[in-house]
mmCIF file of C-alpha atoms in Angstrom:
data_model
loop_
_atom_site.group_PDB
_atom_site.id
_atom_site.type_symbol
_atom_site.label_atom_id
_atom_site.label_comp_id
_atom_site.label_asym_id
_atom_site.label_seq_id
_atom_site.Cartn_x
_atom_site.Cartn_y
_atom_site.Cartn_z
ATOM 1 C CA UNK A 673 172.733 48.370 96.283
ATOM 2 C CA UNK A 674 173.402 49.105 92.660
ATOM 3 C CA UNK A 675 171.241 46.492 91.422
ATOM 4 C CA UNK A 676 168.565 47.954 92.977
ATOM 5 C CA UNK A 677 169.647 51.774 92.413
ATOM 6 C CA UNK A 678 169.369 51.032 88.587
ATOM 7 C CA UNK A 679 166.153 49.519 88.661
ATOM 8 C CA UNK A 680 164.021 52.413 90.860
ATOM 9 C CA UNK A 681 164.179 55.924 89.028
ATOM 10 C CA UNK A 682 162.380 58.887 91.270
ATOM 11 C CA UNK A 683 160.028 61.179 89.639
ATOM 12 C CA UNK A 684 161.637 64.068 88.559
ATOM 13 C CA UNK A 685 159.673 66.308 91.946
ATOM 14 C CA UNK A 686 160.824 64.122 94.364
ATOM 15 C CA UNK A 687 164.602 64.992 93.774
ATOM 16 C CA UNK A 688 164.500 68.482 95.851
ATOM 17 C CA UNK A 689 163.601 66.131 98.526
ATOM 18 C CA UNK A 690 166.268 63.062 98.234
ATOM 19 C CA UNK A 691 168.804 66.205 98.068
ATOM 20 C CA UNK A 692 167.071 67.429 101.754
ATOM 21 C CA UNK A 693 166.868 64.404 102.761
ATOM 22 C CA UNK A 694 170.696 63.527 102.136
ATOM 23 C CA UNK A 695 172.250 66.703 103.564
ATOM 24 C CA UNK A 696 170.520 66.164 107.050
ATOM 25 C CA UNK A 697 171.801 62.813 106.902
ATOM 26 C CA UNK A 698 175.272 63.856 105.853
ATOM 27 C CA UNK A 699 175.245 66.324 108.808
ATOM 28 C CA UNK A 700 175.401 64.650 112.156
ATOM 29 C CA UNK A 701 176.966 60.985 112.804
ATOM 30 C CA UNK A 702 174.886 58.441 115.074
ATOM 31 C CA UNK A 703 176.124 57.895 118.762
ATOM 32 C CA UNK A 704 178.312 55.564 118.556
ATOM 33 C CA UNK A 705 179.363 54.734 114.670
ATOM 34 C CA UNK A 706 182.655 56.825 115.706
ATOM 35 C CA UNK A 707 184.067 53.731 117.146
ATOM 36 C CA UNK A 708 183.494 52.049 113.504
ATOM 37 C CA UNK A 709 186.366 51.356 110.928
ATOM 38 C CA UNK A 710 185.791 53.968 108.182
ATOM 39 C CA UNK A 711 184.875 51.233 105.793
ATOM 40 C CA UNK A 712 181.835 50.313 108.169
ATOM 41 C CA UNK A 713 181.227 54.314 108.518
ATOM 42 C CA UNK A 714 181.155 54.606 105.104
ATOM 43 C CA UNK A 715 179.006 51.773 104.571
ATOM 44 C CA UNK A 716 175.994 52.805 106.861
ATOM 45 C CA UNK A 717 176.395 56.588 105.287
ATOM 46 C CA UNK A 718 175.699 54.489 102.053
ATOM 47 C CA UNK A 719 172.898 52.167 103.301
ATOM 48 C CA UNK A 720 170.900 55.319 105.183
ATOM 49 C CA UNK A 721 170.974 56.999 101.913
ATOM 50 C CA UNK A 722 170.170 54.461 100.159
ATOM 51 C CA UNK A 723 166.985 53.989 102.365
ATOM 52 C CA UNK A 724 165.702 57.315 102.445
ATOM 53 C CA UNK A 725 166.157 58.017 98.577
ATOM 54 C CA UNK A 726 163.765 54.773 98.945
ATOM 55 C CA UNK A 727 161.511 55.645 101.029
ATOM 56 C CA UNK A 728 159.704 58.523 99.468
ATOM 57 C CA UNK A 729 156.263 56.835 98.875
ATOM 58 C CA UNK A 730 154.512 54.168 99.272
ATOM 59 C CA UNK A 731 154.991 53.146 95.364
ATOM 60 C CA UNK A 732 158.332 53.533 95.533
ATOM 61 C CA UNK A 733 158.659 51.634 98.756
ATOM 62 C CA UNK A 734 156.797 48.536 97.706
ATOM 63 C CA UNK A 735 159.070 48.385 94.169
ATOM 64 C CA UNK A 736 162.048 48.219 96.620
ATOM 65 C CA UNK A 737 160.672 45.286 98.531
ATOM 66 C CA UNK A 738 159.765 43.296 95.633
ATOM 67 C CA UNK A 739 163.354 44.466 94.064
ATOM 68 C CA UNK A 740 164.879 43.235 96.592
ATOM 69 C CA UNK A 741 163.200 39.849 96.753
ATOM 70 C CA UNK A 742 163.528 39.218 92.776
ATOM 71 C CA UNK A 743 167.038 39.732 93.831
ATOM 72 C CA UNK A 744 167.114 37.363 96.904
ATOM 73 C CA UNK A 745 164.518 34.909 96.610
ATOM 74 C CA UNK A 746 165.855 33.200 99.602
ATOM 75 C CA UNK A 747 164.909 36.363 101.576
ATOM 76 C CA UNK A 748 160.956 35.686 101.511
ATOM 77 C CA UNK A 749 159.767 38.092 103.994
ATOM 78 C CA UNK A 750 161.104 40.644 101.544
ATOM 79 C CA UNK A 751 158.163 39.676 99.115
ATOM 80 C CA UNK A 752 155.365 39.211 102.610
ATOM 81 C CA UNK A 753 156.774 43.357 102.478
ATOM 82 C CA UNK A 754 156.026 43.879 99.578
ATOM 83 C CA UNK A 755 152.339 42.543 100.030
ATOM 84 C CA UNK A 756 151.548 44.888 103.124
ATOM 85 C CA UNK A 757 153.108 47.771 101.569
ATOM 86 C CA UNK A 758 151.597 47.182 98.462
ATOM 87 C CA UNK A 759 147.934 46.458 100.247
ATOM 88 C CA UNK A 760 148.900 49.006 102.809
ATOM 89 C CA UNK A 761 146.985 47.103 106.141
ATOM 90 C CA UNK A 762 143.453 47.749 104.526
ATOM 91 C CA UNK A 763 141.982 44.856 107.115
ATOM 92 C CA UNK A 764 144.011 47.284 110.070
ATOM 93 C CA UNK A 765 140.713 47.690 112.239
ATOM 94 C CA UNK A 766 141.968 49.944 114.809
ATOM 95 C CA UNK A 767 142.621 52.859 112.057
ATOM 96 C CA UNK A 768 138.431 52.517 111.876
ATOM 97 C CA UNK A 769 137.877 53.112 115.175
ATOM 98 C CA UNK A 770 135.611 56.284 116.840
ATOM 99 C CA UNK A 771 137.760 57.524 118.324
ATOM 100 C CA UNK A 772 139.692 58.508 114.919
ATOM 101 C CA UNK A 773 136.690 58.845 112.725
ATOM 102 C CA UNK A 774 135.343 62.031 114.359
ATOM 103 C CA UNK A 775 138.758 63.682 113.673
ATOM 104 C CA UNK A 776 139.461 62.536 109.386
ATOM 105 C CA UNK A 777 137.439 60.590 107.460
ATOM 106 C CA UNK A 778 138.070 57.113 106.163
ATOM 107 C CA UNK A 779 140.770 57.851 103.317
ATOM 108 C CA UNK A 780 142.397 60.647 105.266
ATOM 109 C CA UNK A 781 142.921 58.255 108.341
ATOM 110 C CA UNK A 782 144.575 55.896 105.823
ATOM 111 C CA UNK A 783 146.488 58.255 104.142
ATOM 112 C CA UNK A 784 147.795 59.691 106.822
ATOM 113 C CA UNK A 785 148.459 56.787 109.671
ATOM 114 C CA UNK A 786 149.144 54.014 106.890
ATOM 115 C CA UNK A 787 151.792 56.060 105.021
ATOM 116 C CA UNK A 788 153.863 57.386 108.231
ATOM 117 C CA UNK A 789 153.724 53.407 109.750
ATOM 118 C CA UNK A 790 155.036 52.219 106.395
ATOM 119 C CA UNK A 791 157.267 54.861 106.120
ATOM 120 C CA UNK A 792 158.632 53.897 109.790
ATOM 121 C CA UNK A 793 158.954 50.143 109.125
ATOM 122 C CA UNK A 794 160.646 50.597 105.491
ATOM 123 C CA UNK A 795 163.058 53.404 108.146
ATOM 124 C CA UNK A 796 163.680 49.581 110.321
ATOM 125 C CA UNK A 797 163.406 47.284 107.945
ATOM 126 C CA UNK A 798 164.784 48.004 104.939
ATOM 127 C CA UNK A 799 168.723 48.869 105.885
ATOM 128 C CA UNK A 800 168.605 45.239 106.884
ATOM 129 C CA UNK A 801 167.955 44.132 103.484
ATOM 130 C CA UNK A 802 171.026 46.221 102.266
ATOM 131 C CA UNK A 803 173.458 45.342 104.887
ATOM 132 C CA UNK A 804 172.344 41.619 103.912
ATOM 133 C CA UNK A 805 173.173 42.555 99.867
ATOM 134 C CA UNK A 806 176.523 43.538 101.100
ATOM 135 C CA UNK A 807 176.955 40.547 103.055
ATOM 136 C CA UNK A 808 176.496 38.816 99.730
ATOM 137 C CA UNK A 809 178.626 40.872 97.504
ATOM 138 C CA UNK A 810 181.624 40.793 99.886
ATOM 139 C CA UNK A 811 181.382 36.979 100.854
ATOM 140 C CA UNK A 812 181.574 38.034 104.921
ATOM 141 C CA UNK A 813 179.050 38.927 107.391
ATOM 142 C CA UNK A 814 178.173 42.928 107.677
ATOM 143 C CA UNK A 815 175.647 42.221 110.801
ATOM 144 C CA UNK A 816 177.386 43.933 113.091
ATOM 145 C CA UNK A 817 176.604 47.123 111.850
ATOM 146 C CA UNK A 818 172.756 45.714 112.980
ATOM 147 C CA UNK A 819 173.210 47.973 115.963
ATOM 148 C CA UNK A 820 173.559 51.219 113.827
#
């Protein structure tokens, strides 16, 4: 995770809300990661913060992906990612619909449903890439954290 902390700076305005972002996950523990060793505790703490100080935008998003894969070339769907996030589903039909045009217009409808879907997979997707890095650096399997 270090690698890739060292590589992605944030824009000095987004740092308010990492900071936000960090305290409310700080705050309450998921159902469940009580029954963890505090090494695996402190390891998802690490990887959710990780994520969200990631997933701020789309550009920062989509340099984490392709981070990652420069990293891991093994991991290829890291770099497919990258190419969604970075195209962000432009050919995704259903956003063009009627039903959604009469409420925002073409760039608001992308803007808004593109951005919260990416922002929801990179949520899913992304911790997996992390617990995989750790994998890595420690020579053992971190999977079963998966559930978490």
């Amino acid at each position: 995770m270090e690698k890739l902390r060292k590589k992605q700076s944030l824009p000095s305005h987004l740092y308010g809300i990492q900071e936000g972002v960090k305290k409310r996950l700080q705050a309450v523990p998921m159902l469940g990661e009580m029954s963890l060793p505090k090494k695996g505790q402190d390891l998802l703490q690490k990887i959710r913060l990780e994520t969200a100080r990631l997933n701020v935008n789309k550009v920062v998003r989509t340099k984490a992906y392709l981070d990652f894969y420069r990293l891991y070339p093994e991991i290829r769907w890291a770099f497919l990612a990258h190419m969604i996030s970075r195209n962000g589903g432009w050919n995704m039909t259903d956003l063009r619909s009627d039903l959604h045009s009469c409420f925002f217009n073409e760039e608001k409808r992308q803007v808004i449903f593109l951005e919260r879907s990416n922002r929801l997979i990179f949520q899913d997707a992304y911790p997996q890439f992390l617990e995989f890095m750790e994998s890595k650096r420690q020579n053992q399997t971190m999977f079963y954290l998966l559930p978490f």
